[in-house]
PDB file of C-alpha atoms in Angstrom:
ATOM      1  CA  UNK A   1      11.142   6.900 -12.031  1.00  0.00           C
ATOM      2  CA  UNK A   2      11.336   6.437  -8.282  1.00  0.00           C
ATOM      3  CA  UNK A   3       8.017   6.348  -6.611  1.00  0.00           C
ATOM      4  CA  UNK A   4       7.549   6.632  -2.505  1.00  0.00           C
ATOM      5  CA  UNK A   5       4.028   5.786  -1.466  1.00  0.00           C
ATOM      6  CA  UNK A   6       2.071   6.272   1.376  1.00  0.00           C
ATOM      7  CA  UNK A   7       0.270   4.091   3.292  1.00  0.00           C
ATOM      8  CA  UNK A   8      -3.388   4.171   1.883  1.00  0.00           C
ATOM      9  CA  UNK A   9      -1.748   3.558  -1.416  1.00  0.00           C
ATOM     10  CA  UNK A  10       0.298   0.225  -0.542  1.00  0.00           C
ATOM     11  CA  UNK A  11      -3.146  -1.196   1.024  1.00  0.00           C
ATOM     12  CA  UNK A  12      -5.184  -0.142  -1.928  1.00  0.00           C
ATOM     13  CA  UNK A  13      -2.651  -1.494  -4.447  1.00  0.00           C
ATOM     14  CA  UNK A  14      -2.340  -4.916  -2.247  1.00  0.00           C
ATOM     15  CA  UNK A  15      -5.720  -5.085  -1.882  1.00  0.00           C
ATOM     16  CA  UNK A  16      -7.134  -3.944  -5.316  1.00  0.00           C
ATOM     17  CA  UNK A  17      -9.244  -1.608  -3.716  1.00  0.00           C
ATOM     18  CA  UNK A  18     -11.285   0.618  -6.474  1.00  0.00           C
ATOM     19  CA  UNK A  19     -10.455   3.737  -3.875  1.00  0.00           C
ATOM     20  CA  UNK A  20      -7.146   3.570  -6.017  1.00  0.00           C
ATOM     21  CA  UNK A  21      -6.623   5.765  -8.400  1.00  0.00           C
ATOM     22  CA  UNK A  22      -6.334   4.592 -12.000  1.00  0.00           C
ATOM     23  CA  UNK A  23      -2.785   6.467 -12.804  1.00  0.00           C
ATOM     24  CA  UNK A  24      -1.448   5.447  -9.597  1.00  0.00           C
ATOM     25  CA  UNK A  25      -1.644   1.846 -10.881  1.00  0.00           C
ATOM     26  CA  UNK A  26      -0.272   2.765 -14.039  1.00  0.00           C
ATOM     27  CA  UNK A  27       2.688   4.051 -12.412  1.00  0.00           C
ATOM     28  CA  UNK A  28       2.994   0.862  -9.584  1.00  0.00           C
ATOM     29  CA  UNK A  29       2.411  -1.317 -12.589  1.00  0.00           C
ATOM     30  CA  UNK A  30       5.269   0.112 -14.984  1.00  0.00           C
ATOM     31  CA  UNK A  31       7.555  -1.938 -14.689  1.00  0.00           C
ATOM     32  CA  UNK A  32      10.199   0.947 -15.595  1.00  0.00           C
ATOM     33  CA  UNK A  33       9.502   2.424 -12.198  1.00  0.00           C
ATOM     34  CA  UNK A  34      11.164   1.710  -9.033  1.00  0.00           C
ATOM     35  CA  UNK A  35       8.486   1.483  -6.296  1.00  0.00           C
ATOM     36  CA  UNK A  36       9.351   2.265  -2.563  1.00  0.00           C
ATOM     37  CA  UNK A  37       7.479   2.414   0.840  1.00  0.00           C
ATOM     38  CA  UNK A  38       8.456   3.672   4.287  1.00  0.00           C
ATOM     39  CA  UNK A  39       8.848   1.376   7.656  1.00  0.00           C
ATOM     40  CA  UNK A  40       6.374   3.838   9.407  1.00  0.00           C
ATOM     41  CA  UNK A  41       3.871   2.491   6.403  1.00  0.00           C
ATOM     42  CA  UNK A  42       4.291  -0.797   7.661  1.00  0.00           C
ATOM     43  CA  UNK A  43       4.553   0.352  11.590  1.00  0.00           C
ATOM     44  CA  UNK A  44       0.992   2.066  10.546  1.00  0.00           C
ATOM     45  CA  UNK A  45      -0.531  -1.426   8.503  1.00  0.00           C
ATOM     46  CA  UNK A  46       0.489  -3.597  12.135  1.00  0.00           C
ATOM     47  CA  UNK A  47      -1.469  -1.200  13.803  1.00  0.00           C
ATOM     48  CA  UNK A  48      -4.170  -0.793  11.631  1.00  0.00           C
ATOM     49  CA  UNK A  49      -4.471  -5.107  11.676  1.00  0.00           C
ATOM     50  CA  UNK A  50      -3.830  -4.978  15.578  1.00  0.00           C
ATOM     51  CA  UNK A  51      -6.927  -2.618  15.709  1.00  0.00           C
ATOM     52  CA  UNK A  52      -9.391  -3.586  13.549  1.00  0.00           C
ATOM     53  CA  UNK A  53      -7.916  -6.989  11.941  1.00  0.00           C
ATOM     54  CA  UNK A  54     -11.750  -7.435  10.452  1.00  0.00           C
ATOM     55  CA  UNK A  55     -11.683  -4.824   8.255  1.00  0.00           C
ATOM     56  CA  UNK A  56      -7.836  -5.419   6.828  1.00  0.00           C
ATOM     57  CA  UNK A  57      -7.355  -6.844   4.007  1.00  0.00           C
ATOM     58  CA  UNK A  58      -3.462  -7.656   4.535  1.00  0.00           C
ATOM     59  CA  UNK A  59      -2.321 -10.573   5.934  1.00  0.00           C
ATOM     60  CA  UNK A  60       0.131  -9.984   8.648  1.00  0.00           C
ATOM     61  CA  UNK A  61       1.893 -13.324   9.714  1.00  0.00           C
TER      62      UNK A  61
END
């Protein structure tokens, strides 16, 4: 299955946030699926660490 996911979801799954929801790490962690993201999700995570780089739990370098 293809999977697009937002932006919440990519931190939560990078992060291993509990805010994510239990199937939607069963279906990043099948390896059967093919998992895909957006630029603008990535535009929105610089931001997001430009902003408030305390509270982010990615590591932009």
């Amino acid at each position: 299955m293809k999977i697009l996911i937002d932006t919440h979801i990519a931190i939560w799954a990078v992060s291993d946030d509990p805010k994510l929801p239990k199937v939607a790490k069963d279906i990043l962690m099948d390896e059967h699926n093919e998992i895909f993201y957006s630029t603008a999700s990535i535009w929105e995570i610089i931001i997001k660490h430009m902003t408030h780089p305390e509270s982010m739990p990615v590591i932009i370098r």
